[in-house]
mmCIF file of C-alpha atoms and ligand atoms in Angstrom:
data_model
loop_
_atom_site.group_PDB
_atom_site.id
_atom_site.type_symbol
_atom_site.label_atom_id
_atom_site.label_comp_id
_atom_site.label_asym_id
_atom_site.label_seq_id
_atom_site.Cartn_x
_atom_site.Cartn_y
_atom_site.Cartn_z
ATOM 1 C CA MET M 1 -3.436 19.278 -24.035
ATOM 2 C CA ILE M 2 -2.666 16.191 -22.151
ATOM 3 C CA ALA M 3 -1.526 13.771 -23.435
ATOM 4 C CA ASP M 4 -3.465 9.981 -23.828
ATOM 5 C CA PRO M 5 -1.901 7.447 -21.430
ATOM 6 C CA ASN M 6 -0.893 4.370 -22.984
ATOM 7 C CA LEU M 7 -2.343 2.405 -20.152
ATOM 8 C CA SER M 8 -2.185 -0.777 -22.425
ATOM 9 C CA HIS M 9 0.696 -2.521 -21.042
ATOM 10 C CA TRP M 10 1.398 -3.032 -17.305
ATOM 11 C CA HIS M 11 4.209 -3.801 -15.052
ATOM 12 C CA ILE M 12 3.764 -4.769 -11.335
ATOM 13 C CA LEU M 13 6.025 -4.486 -9.266
ATOM 14 C CA GLY M 14 6.031 -7.203 -6.211
ATOM 15 C CA ALA M 15 3.369 -9.536 -7.325
ATOM 16 C CA GLY M 16 2.163 -10.124 -3.562
ATOM 17 C CA ALA M 17 -1.944 -9.919 -2.312
ATOM 18 C CA ILE M 18 -2.798 -7.304 -4.290
ATOM 19 C CA GLY M 19 -0.429 -7.122 -6.485
ATOM 20 C CA GLY M 20 -1.929 -10.450 -8.164
ATOM 21 C CA LEU M 21 -5.182 -9.890 -7.633
ATOM 22 C CA TRP M 22 -4.693 -7.047 -9.605
ATOM 23 C CA ALA M 23 -2.624 -8.835 -12.811
ATOM 24 C CA LEU M 24 -5.369 -11.114 -12.501
ATOM 25 C CA ARG M 25 -7.691 -8.270 -13.555
ATOM 26 C CA LEU M 26 -6.053 -5.545 -16.052
ATOM 27 C CA HIS M 27 -5.798 -9.421 -17.542
ATOM 28 C CA SER M 28 -8.955 -10.121 -17.266
ATOM 29 C CA ILE M 29 -10.199 -7.063 -19.687
ATOM 30 C CA GLY M 30 -7.068 -6.881 -21.770
ATOM 31 C CA CYS M 31 -4.679 -5.875 -21.127
ATOM 32 C CA ARG M 32 -0.394 -7.550 -21.175
ATOM 33 C CA VAL M 33 0.450 -8.035 -17.971
ATOM 34 C CA THR M 34 4.674 -8.170 -17.161
ATOM 35 C CA LEU M 35 5.286 -9.095 -13.360
ATOM 36 C CA ILE M 36 9.483 -7.432 -12.327
ATOM 37 C CA GLU M 37 11.028 -9.177 -9.915
ATOM 38 C CA ARG M 38 13.952 -8.650 -7.319
ATOM 39 C CA ALA M 39 15.348 -12.591 -8.112
ATOM 40 C CA PRO M 40 13.235 -13.690 -10.696
ATOM 41 C CA LEU M 41 12.440 -18.132 -9.654
ATOM 42 C CA SER M 42 11.120 -18.441 -12.750
ATOM 43 C CA PRO M 43 10.717 -17.204 -16.144
ATOM 44 C CA GLU M 44 6.444 -17.173 -15.643
ATOM 45 C CA ARG M 45 4.328 -17.634 -11.949
ATOM 46 C CA ARG M 46 1.248 -19.014 -13.130
ATOM 47 C CA LEU M 47 -1.343 -16.761 -10.753
ATOM 48 C CA GLN M 48 -4.748 -18.153 -9.934
ATOM 49 C CA LEU M 49 -7.399 -16.610 -7.426
ATOM 50 C CA THR M 50 -10.229 -17.789 -5.451
ATOM 51 C CA ASP M 51 -13.764 -15.700 -5.589
ATOM 52 C CA ASN M 52 -16.119 -17.778 -3.872
ATOM 53 C CA SER M 53 -16.361 -20.779 -5.939
ATOM 54 C CA HIS M 54 -15.269 -19.398 -8.324
ATOM 55 C CA SER M 55 -11.441 -19.392 -10.008
ATOM 56 C CA SER M 56 -9.621 -17.800 -12.872
ATOM 57 C CA CYS M 57 -5.609 -18.414 -12.972
ATOM 58 C CA HIS M 58 -3.077 -16.396 -15.597
ATOM 59 C CA ASP M 59 0.556 -18.075 -16.752
ATOM 60 C CA PHE M 60 2.688 -13.852 -16.605
ATOM 61 C CA PRO M 61 6.646 -13.165 -17.515
ATOM 62 C CA VAL M 62 8.608 -12.974 -14.897
ATOM 63 C CA VAL M 63 11.681 -10.574 -15.013
ATOM 64 C CA ALA M 64 14.207 -8.626 -13.319
ATOM 65 C CA ALA M 65 14.213 -5.349 -11.892
ATOM 66 C CA ASN M 66 17.326 -4.782 -14.129
ATOM 67 C CA ALA M 67 15.955 -7.192 -17.134
ATOM 68 C CA ALA M 68 13.047 -5.828 -17.917
ATOM 69 C CA ALA M 69 12.441 -4.393 -21.045
ATOM 70 C CA LEU M 70 11.584 -0.778 -21.605
ATOM 71 C CA PRO M 71 9.039 0.957 -21.840
ATOM 72 C CA LEU M 72 8.769 0.579 -18.349
ATOM 73 C CA SER M 73 5.133 2.202 -17.623
ATOM 74 C CA PRO M 74 3.087 2.804 -16.833
ATOM 75 C CA LEU M 75 4.438 0.511 -13.049
ATOM 76 C CA LEU M 76 2.553 -1.184 -10.533
ATOM 77 C CA VAL M 77 3.694 -1.180 -7.237
ATOM 78 C CA THR M 78 3.378 -2.873 -4.771
ATOM 79 C CA THR M 79 5.654 -4.004 -2.694
ATOM 80 C CA LYS M 80 5.957 -3.608 0.862
ATOM 81 C CA ALA M 81 6.689 -0.599 1.555
ATOM 82 C CA GLY M 82 10.305 -1.036 3.089
ATOM 83 C CA ASP M 83 10.912 -3.737 0.357
ATOM 84 C CA THR M 84 10.208 -0.789 -2.533
ATOM 85 C CA ILE M 85 13.230 1.677 -1.569
ATOM 86 C CA ASP M 86 15.961 -0.932 -3.410
ATOM 87 C CA VAL M 87 14.380 -2.529 -5.778
ATOM 88 C CA ILE M 88 12.085 1.024 -6.649
ATOM 89 C CA ALA M 89 16.332 1.813 -6.985
ATOM 90 C CA ALA M 90 17.293 -0.594 -9.396
ATOM 91 C CA LEU M 91 14.292 0.843 -12.010
ATOM 92 C CA LEU M 92 14.905 4.234 -11.575
ATOM 93 C CA PRO M 93 17.825 5.076 -14.426
ATOM 94 C CA ARG M 94 15.281 2.950 -16.384
ATOM 95 C CA LEU M 95 12.332 5.243 -15.943
ATOM 96 C CA ASN M 96 12.527 8.560 -18.660
ATOM 97 C CA ALA M 97 10.753 11.446 -18.427
ATOM 98 C CA GLY M 98 6.934 11.493 -17.519
ATOM 99 C CA ASP M 99 7.116 7.343 -16.829
ATOM 100 C CA ILE M 100 3.805 6.523 -14.516
ATOM 101 C CA VAL M 101 4.125 5.219 -11.540
ATOM 102 C CA LEU M 102 2.016 4.179 -8.991
ATOM 103 C CA LEU M 103 2.097 2.699 -5.079
ATOM 104 C CA LEU M 104 -0.479 0.838 -3.573
ATOM 105 C CA GLN M 105 0.739 -0.321 -0.898
ATOM 106 C CA ASN M 106 0.016 0.733 2.900
ATOM 107 C CA GLY M 107 2.662 2.896 4.208
ATOM 108 C CA MET M 108 2.945 6.865 3.330
ATOM 109 C CA GLY M 109 7.045 8.031 2.933
ATOM 110 C CA ILE M 110 7.638 5.749 -0.035
ATOM 111 C CA ASP M 111 6.120 9.302 -2.716
ATOM 112 C CA ASP M 112 7.975 11.245 -0.876
ATOM 113 C CA TRP M 113 11.989 10.335 -1.584
ATOM 114 C CA LEU M 114 10.020 9.106 -5.374
ATOM 115 C CA ARG M 115 9.558 12.350 -6.135
ATOM 116 C CA GLN M 116 13.211 13.536 -4.359
ATOM 117 C CA GLN M 117 14.975 11.080 -6.599
ATOM 118 C CA ARG M 118 12.118 11.256 -9.618
ATOM 119 C CA PRO M 119 10.731 15.140 -9.655
ATOM 120 C CA ASP M 120 9.915 14.453 -13.665
ATOM 121 C CA LEU M 121 7.977 11.040 -13.514
ATOM 122 C CA GLN M 122 3.791 10.898 -13.413
ATOM 123 C CA ILE M 123 3.891 9.190 -8.961
ATOM 124 C CA LEU M 124 0.862 8.372 -8.377
ATOM 125 C CA THR M 125 -0.940 6.186 -5.354
ATOM 126 C CA ALA M 126 -3.680 4.387 -4.584
ATOM 127 C CA ILE M 127 -5.591 2.840 -1.312
ATOM 128 C CA THR M 128 -7.688 0.113 -1.064
ATOM 129 C CA THR M 129 -9.865 -1.595 0.931
ATOM 130 C CA ASP M 130 -9.875 -5.164 -1.268
ATOM 131 C CA GLY M 131 -9.074 -8.105 1.379
ATOM 132 C CA VAL M 132 -7.298 -10.785 -0.077
ATOM 133 C CA PHE M 133 -5.095 -13.255 1.256
ATOM 134 C CA ARG M 134 -2.658 -15.921 0.296
ATOM 135 C CA PRO M 135 -2.896 -19.393 1.303
ATOM 136 C CA THR M 136 0.691 -20.367 -0.717
ATOM 137 C CA ARG M 137 2.805 -17.487 -2.899
ATOM 138 C CA ASP M 138 0.723 -17.592 -6.161
ATOM 139 C CA HIS M 139 -2.577 -18.779 -5.208
ATOM 140 C CA LEU M 140 -5.086 -15.985 -4.175
ATOM 141 C CA VAL M 141 -8.289 -16.091 -2.941
ATOM 142 C CA MET M 142 -11.108 -13.144 -2.367
ATOM 143 C CA ALA M 143 -11.784 -12.363 1.143
ATOM 144 C CA GLY M 144 -14.001 -8.803 -0.282
ATOM 145 C CA HIS M 145 -14.122 -6.914 -2.966
ATOM 146 C CA GLY M 146 -14.002 -3.646 -1.601
ATOM 147 C CA GLU M 147 -13.246 -0.317 -2.905
ATOM 148 C CA THR M 148 -9.815 1.096 -4.995
ATOM 149 C CA LEU M 149 -9.253 4.955 -4.430
ATOM 150 C CA THR M 150 -6.781 6.535 -7.012
ATOM 151 C CA GLY M 151 -4.866 10.541 -7.700
ATOM 152 C CA GLY M 152 -1.863 12.342 -8.080
ATOM 153 C CA ASN M 153 -0.723 15.597 -6.948
ATOM 154 C CA THR M 154 -0.326 17.520 -10.087
ATOM 155 C CA ALA M 155 -2.979 18.390 -12.920
ATOM 156 C CA VAL M 156 -1.175 15.735 -15.540
ATOM 157 C CA GLU M 157 -1.375 13.509 -13.001
ATOM 158 C CA GLN M 158 -5.137 13.832 -11.449
ATOM 159 C CA GLU M 159 -6.257 12.732 -15.708
ATOM 160 C CA THR M 160 -3.617 9.659 -15.507
ATOM 161 C CA ALA M 161 -5.609 9.049 -12.184
ATOM 162 C CA MET M 162 -9.266 9.589 -14.016
ATOM 163 C CA GLN M 163 -8.053 7.086 -17.565
ATOM 164 C CA ILE M 164 -6.796 4.669 -14.792
ATOM 165 C CA ALA M 165 -10.225 5.022 -13.083
ATOM 166 C CA LEU M 166 -11.611 4.077 -16.083
ATOM 167 C CA GLN M 167 -9.475 0.823 -17.848
ATOM 168 C CA TRP M 168 -10.086 -0.717 -13.478
ATOM 169 C CA GLN M 169 -13.669 -0.438 -13.043
ATOM 170 C CA LYS M 170 -13.782 -2.001 -16.981
ATOM 171 C CA THR M 171 -12.872 -5.804 -14.266
ATOM 172 C CA GLY M 172 -16.201 -4.698 -12.686
ATOM 173 C CA GLU M 173 -14.537 -3.625 -9.443
ATOM 174 C CA VAL M 174 -15.340 -0.119 -7.549
ATOM 175 C CA VAL M 175 -12.305 2.053 -8.740
ATOM 176 C CA GLN M 176 -12.325 6.212 -8.677
ATOM 177 C CA ALA M 177 -10.425 8.998 -9.097
ATOM 178 C CA VAL M 178 -10.391 10.889 -5.924
ATOM 179 C CA THR M 179 -8.636 14.629 -6.286
ATOM 180 C CA ASP M 180 -8.183 14.723 -2.526
ATOM 181 C CA ILE M 181 -6.369 11.659 -2.158
ATOM 182 C CA GLN M 182 -3.091 11.956 -0.029
ATOM 183 C CA ARG M 183 -5.588 13.081 2.800
ATOM 184 C CA ARG M 184 -7.031 9.903 2.062
ATOM 185 C CA ARG M 185 -3.999 8.354 2.558
ATOM 186 C CA TRP M 186 -3.612 10.090 5.835
ATOM 187 C CA GLN M 187 -7.057 8.900 7.663
ATOM 188 C CA LYS M 188 -5.401 4.971 6.701
ATOM 189 C CA LEU M 189 -2.615 5.737 7.703
ATOM 190 C CA ALA M 190 -4.026 6.945 10.837
ATOM 191 C CA ILE M 191 -5.942 3.469 11.432
ATOM 192 C CA ASN M 192 -3.329 1.318 10.308
ATOM 193 C CA CYS M 193 -1.301 2.509 13.241
ATOM 194 C CA ALA M 194 -3.655 2.626 15.423
ATOM 195 C CA ILE M 195 -4.698 -0.895 15.192
ATOM 196 C CA ASN M 196 -1.535 -2.637 12.903
ATOM 197 C CA PRO M 197 1.239 -2.186 16.504
ATOM 198 C CA LEU M 198 -0.591 -2.736 19.175
ATOM 199 C CA THR M 199 -2.400 -6.243 17.654
ATOM 200 C CA ALA M 200 1.442 -6.915 16.980
ATOM 201 C CA ARG M 201 1.495 -5.756 20.812
ATOM 202 C CA TYR M 202 -0.827 -7.598 22.528
ATOM 203 C CA ARG M 203 -0.664 -10.653 19.793
ATOM 204 C CA CYS M 204 -4.316 -10.890 19.147
ATOM 205 C CA ARG M 205 -6.556 -10.329 16.161
ATOM 206 C CA ASN M 206 -8.038 -6.332 15.367
ATOM 207 C CA GLY M 207 -10.989 -7.006 16.704
ATOM 208 C CA ALA M 208 -10.363 -8.561 20.141
ATOM 209 C CA LEU M 209 -8.727 -4.762 20.740
ATOM 210 C CA LEU M 210 -11.337 -2.971 20.682
ATOM 211 C CA ASP M 211 -12.767 -5.613 24.378
ATOM 212 C CA MET M 212 -8.883 -4.160 26.036
ATOM 213 C CA PRO M 213 -8.489 -1.085 27.752
ATOM 214 C CA GLU M 214 -5.459 -0.495 27.975
ATOM 215 C CA ALA M 215 -5.008 -1.329 23.877
ATOM 216 C CA LEU M 216 -8.216 0.699 23.324
ATOM 217 C CA SER M 217 -6.618 4.220 25.427
ATOM 218 C CA ALA M 218 -2.793 3.417 23.557
ATOM 219 C CA MET M 219 -5.868 3.878 20.294
ATOM 220 C CA ARG M 220 -7.475 6.699 21.547
ATOM 221 C CA SER M 221 -3.104 7.698 22.416
ATOM 222 C CA ILE M 222 -1.784 6.449 18.736
ATOM 223 C CA CYS M 223 -4.451 8.819 16.965
ATOM 224 C CA ALA M 224 -4.963 11.815 19.620
ATOM 225 C CA GLU M 225 -0.576 12.274 18.103
ATOM 226 C CA VAL M 226 -1.888 11.420 13.962
ATOM 227 C CA ALA M 227 -4.609 14.091 14.590
ATOM 228 C CA GLU M 228 -1.857 16.337 15.312
ATOM 229 C CA VAL M 229 0.313 15.636 12.953
ATOM 230 C CA MET M 230 -1.753 15.571 10.302
ATOM 231 C CA SER M 231 -2.975 19.207 10.674
ATOM 232 C CA LEU M 232 -0.127 19.822 10.740
ATOM 233 C CA GLU M 233 0.350 19.086 7.281
ATOM 234 C CA GLY M 234 -2.501 20.560 6.196
ATOM 235 C CA TYR M 235 -4.802 17.454 6.839
ATOM 236 C CA PRO M 236 -7.593 18.506 10.045
ATOM 237 C CA ALA M 237 -7.610 15.805 12.082
ATOM 238 C CA SER M 238 -9.540 14.999 15.974
ATOM 239 C CA THR M 239 -8.815 12.257 17.871
ATOM 240 C CA ALA M 240 -12.497 11.563 18.115
ATOM 241 C CA SER M 241 -13.000 11.129 14.296
ATOM 242 C CA LEU M 242 -9.251 9.168 13.850
ATOM 243 C CA TYR M 243 -9.854 7.185 17.130
ATOM 244 C CA ASP M 244 -14.272 6.479 15.933
ATOM 245 C CA ALA M 245 -12.822 6.139 12.589
ATOM 246 C CA ALA M 246 -10.082 3.057 14.006
ATOM 247 C CA CYS M 247 -12.913 1.756 15.989
ATOM 248 C CA ALA M 248 -15.199 1.667 13.574
ATOM 249 C CA VAL M 249 -12.129 -0.483 11.315
ATOM 250 C CA ALA M 250 -11.584 -3.297 13.836
ATOM 251 C CA ARG M 251 -15.331 -4.212 14.381
ATOM 252 C CA GLN M 252 -15.663 -4.677 10.948
ATOM 253 C CA THR M 253 -12.359 -6.312 10.416
ATOM 254 C CA ALA M 254 -12.534 -8.260 13.564
ATOM 255 C CA THR M 255 -11.278 -11.126 13.072
ATOM 256 C CA ASN M 256 -8.773 -10.552 10.512
ATOM 257 C CA THR M 257 -5.347 -11.433 11.349
ATOM 258 C CA SER M 258 -3.699 -7.411 10.326
ATOM 259 C CA SER M 259 -0.454 -7.358 8.260
ATOM 260 C CA MET M 260 1.855 -6.036 11.322
ATOM 261 C CA LEU M 261 0.947 -9.288 13.147
ATOM 262 C CA ALA M 262 1.014 -11.987 10.603
ATOM 263 C CA ASP M 263 4.348 -10.028 9.343
ATOM 264 C CA ILE M 264 5.557 -10.486 13.263
ATOM 265 C CA GLN M 265 4.024 -13.829 13.540
ATOM 266 C CA ALA M 266 5.422 -15.126 10.167
ATOM 267 C CA GLN M 267 9.405 -13.357 11.547
ATOM 268 C CA ARG M 268 9.262 -10.552 7.989
ATOM 269 C CA PRO M 269 10.363 -6.599 8.542
ATOM 270 C CA THR M 270 7.035 -5.312 9.822
ATOM 271 C CA GLU M 271 6.185 -1.550 7.949
ATOM 272 C CA ILE M 272 6.052 0.420 11.467
ATOM 273 C CA ASP M 273 8.740 2.287 9.476
ATOM 274 C CA PHE M 274 6.557 3.334 7.520
ATOM 275 C CA MET M 275 3.261 3.800 10.246
ATOM 276 C CA ASN M 276 3.884 5.312 13.701
ATOM 277 C CA GLY M 277 7.516 5.764 12.932
ATOM 278 C CA HIS M 278 6.517 8.102 10.085
ATOM 279 C CA ILE M 279 4.327 9.718 12.609
ATOM 280 C CA VAL M 280 7.744 10.281 14.429
ATOM 281 C CA THR M 281 9.738 10.901 11.399
ATOM 282 C CA MET M 282 6.764 14.025 9.623
ATOM 283 C CA ALA M 283 6.392 15.315 14.146
ATOM 284 C CA ARG M 284 9.961 15.678 13.963
ATOM 285 C CA LYS M 285 9.955 17.757 11.107
ATOM 286 C CA HIS M 286 6.887 20.232 12.966
ATOM 287 C CA GLY M 287 9.494 20.284 16.571
ATOM 288 C CA ILE M 288 6.236 17.991 18.122
ATOM 289 C CA ALA M 289 7.069 15.225 20.283
ATOM 290 C CA THR M 290 4.818 11.745 19.406
ATOM 291 C CA PRO M 291 5.552 10.286 22.998
ATOM 292 C CA SER M 292 3.242 7.579 22.476
ATOM 293 C CA ASN M 293 4.178 6.548 18.335
ATOM 294 C CA ALA M 294 7.128 6.519 18.940
ATOM 295 C CA ARG M 295 7.102 3.577 22.109
ATOM 296 C CA ILE M 296 4.716 1.832 19.648
ATOM 297 C CA THR M 297 7.389 1.742 17.402
ATOM 298 C CA ALA M 298 11.205 1.528 18.795
ATOM 299 C CA GLU M 299 9.044 -1.732 20.425
ATOM 300 C CA ILE M 300 7.597 -3.730 17.345
ATOM 301 C CA ARG M 301 11.372 -2.492 15.906
ATOM 302 C CA ALA M 302 13.173 -4.365 18.216
ATOM 303 C CA LEU M 303 10.441 -7.642 17.488
ATOM 304 C CA HIS M 304 11.926 -7.711 13.939
ATOM 305 C CA PRO M 305 15.268 -5.703 12.534
ATOM 306 C CA GLN M 306 13.929 -3.239 10.383
ATOM 307 C CA PRO M 307 15.371 -3.105 6.814
ATOM 308 C CA ALA M 308 17.213 0.674 6.500
ATOM 309 C CA SER M 309 14.128 3.526 6.503
ATOM 310 C CA SER M 310 13.733 5.310 3.848
ATOM 311 C CA ASN M 311 12.719 7.529 6.620
HETATM 312 O O1 PAF U 1 -3.018 -3.756 7.534
HETATM 313 C C1 PAF U 1 -3.308 -4.153 7.834
HETATM 314 O O2 PAF U 1 -4.255 -5.646 8.313
HETATM 315 C C2 PAF U 1 -4.679 -3.299 6.735
HETATM 316 O O3 PAF U 1 -4.710 -2.340 6.458
HETATM 317 C C3 PAF U 1 -6.603 -3.172 8.700
HETATM 318 C C4 PAF U 1 -6.961 -2.474 8.409
HETATM 319 C C5 PAF U 1 -5.893 -3.168 9.700
HETATM 320 C C6 PAF U 1 -6.699 -4.678 8.970
HETATM 321 O O4 PAF U 1 -6.328 -5.286 9.164
#
């Protein structure tokens, strides 16, 4: 018999664009939401969302990571991958066995680290194609409604993912629990590996990559290596399918500044260690070389000092 998870009070770690969006969406369906920050600037944060001509806002309580009242579950983690380990490490002693942690972030590697630290937690992952940007820290502007997929690795986690999807669907958004979330995360990772660092290398919008033969050739070699690693990890993929998918996303998001280019422009650490750097780490585990991914990882790392990597 699977226990019905209590999903009435969400804690959100890292309320940036996606975390802030889900704070407002969950509040709109009657959930309590508490924001957790490393060093809160104030005890409340007013988040505002503009979606076409409609605007909504709410004041959320904000607590420091080491002072949040228990229980912290369910905990939605939307921090950038590189910022996650430090701040989750501070929360780990305060999470109980069975607590729900849902990771909704770009890149891969954090869930493996968390499972090693705390195999007793329910660790779910999610990916989204929602587009939202922040003209200011607390103002979110919806660029496009996408789809959010979630899932877990065990039967209990999968059941929880279904409960969460059912709850989140009440916001009117497209949310689904899927049984192959890891495969889908790998596919998303492949697209990020092929687009993000190249937009940073060439300082261009996503669509401009399609007009540069050298960028397309680099995309293809990155995809070939990712396909090899994916296949060794048990998620068979071909170079052509990953390359075509990356080109299609670059076309659909032609005018976007990728998250990695935005990080470079703002002189923030990038997520390279959790994208192409993750490919290099996984390849090494399988005893193969991934020179294109290694080269671009080193190049992007050199543009900005990275936080200590988990990989
Ligand atoms: O990280 C990003 O910027 C996005 O995932 C994507 C798909 C590359 C579009 O900009």
